[in-house]
Short mmCIF file of C-alpha atoms in Angstrom, two decimals:
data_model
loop_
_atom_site.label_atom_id
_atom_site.label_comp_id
_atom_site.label_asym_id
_atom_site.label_seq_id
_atom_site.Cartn_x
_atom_site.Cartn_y
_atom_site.Cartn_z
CA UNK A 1 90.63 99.97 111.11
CA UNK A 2 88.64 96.53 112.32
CA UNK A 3 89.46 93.27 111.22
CA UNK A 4 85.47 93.44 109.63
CA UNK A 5 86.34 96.81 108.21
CA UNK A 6 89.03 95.67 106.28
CA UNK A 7 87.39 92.84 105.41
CA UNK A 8 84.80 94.58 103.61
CA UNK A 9 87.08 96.96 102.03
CA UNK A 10 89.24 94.01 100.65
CA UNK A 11 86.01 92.11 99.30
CA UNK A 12 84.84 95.20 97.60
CA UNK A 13 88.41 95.95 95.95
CA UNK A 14 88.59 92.40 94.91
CA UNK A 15 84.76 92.33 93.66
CA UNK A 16 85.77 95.23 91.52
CA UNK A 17 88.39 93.79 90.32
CA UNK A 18 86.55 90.73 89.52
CA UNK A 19 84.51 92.79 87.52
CA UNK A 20 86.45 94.51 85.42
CA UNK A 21 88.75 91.66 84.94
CA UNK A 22 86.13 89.26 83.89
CA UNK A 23 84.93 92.16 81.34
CA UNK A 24 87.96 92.95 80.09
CA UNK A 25 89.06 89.11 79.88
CA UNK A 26 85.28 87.54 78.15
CA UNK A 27 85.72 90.64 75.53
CA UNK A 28 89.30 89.57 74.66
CA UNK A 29 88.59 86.24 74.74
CA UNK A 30 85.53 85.53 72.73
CA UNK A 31 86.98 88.15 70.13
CA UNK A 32 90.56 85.72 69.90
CA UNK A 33 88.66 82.52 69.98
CA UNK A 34 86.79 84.06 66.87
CA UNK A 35 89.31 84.98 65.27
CA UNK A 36 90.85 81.55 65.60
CA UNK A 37 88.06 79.81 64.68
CA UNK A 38 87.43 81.40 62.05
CA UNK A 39 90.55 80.69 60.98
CA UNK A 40 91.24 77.57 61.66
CA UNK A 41 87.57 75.77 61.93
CA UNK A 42 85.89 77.21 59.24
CA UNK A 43 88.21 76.75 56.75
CA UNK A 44 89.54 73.21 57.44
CA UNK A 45 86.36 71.54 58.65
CA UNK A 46 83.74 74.00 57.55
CA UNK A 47 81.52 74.19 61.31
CA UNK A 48 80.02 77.41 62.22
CA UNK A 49 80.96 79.44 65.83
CA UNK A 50 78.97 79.03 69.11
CA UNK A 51 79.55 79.92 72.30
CA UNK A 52 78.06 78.14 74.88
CA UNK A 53 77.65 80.33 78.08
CA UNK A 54 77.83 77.37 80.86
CA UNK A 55 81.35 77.17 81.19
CA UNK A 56 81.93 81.11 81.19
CA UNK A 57 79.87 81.82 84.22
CA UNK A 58 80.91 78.73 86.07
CA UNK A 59 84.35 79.76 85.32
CA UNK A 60 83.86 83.49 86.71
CA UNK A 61 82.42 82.14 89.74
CA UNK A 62 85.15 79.70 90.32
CA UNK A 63 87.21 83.00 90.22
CA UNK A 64 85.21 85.18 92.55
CA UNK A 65 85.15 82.25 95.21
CA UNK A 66 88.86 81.92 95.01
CA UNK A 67 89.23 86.12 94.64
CA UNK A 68 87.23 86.27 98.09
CA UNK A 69 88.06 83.07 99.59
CA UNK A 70 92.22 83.95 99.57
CA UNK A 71 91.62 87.50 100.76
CA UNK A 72 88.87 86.54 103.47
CA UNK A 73 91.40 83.59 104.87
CA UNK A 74 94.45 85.79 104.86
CA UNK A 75 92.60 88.47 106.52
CA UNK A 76 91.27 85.85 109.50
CA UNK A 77 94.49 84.37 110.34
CA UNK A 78 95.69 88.20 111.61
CA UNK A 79 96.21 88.60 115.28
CA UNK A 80 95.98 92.09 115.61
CA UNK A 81 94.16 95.13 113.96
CA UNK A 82 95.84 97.18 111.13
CA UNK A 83 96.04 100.52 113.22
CA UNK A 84 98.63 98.69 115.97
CA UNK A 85 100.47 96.73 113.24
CA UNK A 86 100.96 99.77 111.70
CA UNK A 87 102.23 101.73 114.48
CA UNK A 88 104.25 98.98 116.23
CA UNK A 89 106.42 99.18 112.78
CA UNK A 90 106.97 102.67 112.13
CA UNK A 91 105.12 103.52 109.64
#
């Protein structure tokens, strides 16, 4: 396997992952801070819920850059391609 092979495969894992963890963690999110709100908000100063979308996708992005960013500079500093690594260790 190339360095630009495993590149792409380590993007595409960690876009996937990007994916389903953003999902998984705007579902749970919005659904707590409702339930909070409701809770605490409502009752006590008596303003209604809004979400404001802004911050959610800037947020997600900020994730994906750092996602990619950490796996594309830890994959660039390697000096030699995964198929020798691998067999110069014994595995």
């Amino acid at each position: 396997m190339t360095k630009k092979s495993l590149t792409k495969a380590v993007v595409l894992e960690g876009g996937i992952v990007w994916i389903i963890s953003s999902i998984v963690g705007l579902a749970l999110g919005i659904a707590i801070e409702y339930v909070l709100y409701n809770e605490v908000m409502i009752h006590v100063l008596g303003t209604n819920f809004s979400l404001t979308w802004l911050p959610i996708v800037v947020a997600m992005l900020l994730e994906l850059a750092v996602l990619c960013g950490t796996n594309v500079l830890c994959i660039r500093d390697m000096k030699l391609n995964v198929a020798s690594d691998l067999t110069r260790s014994g595995e």
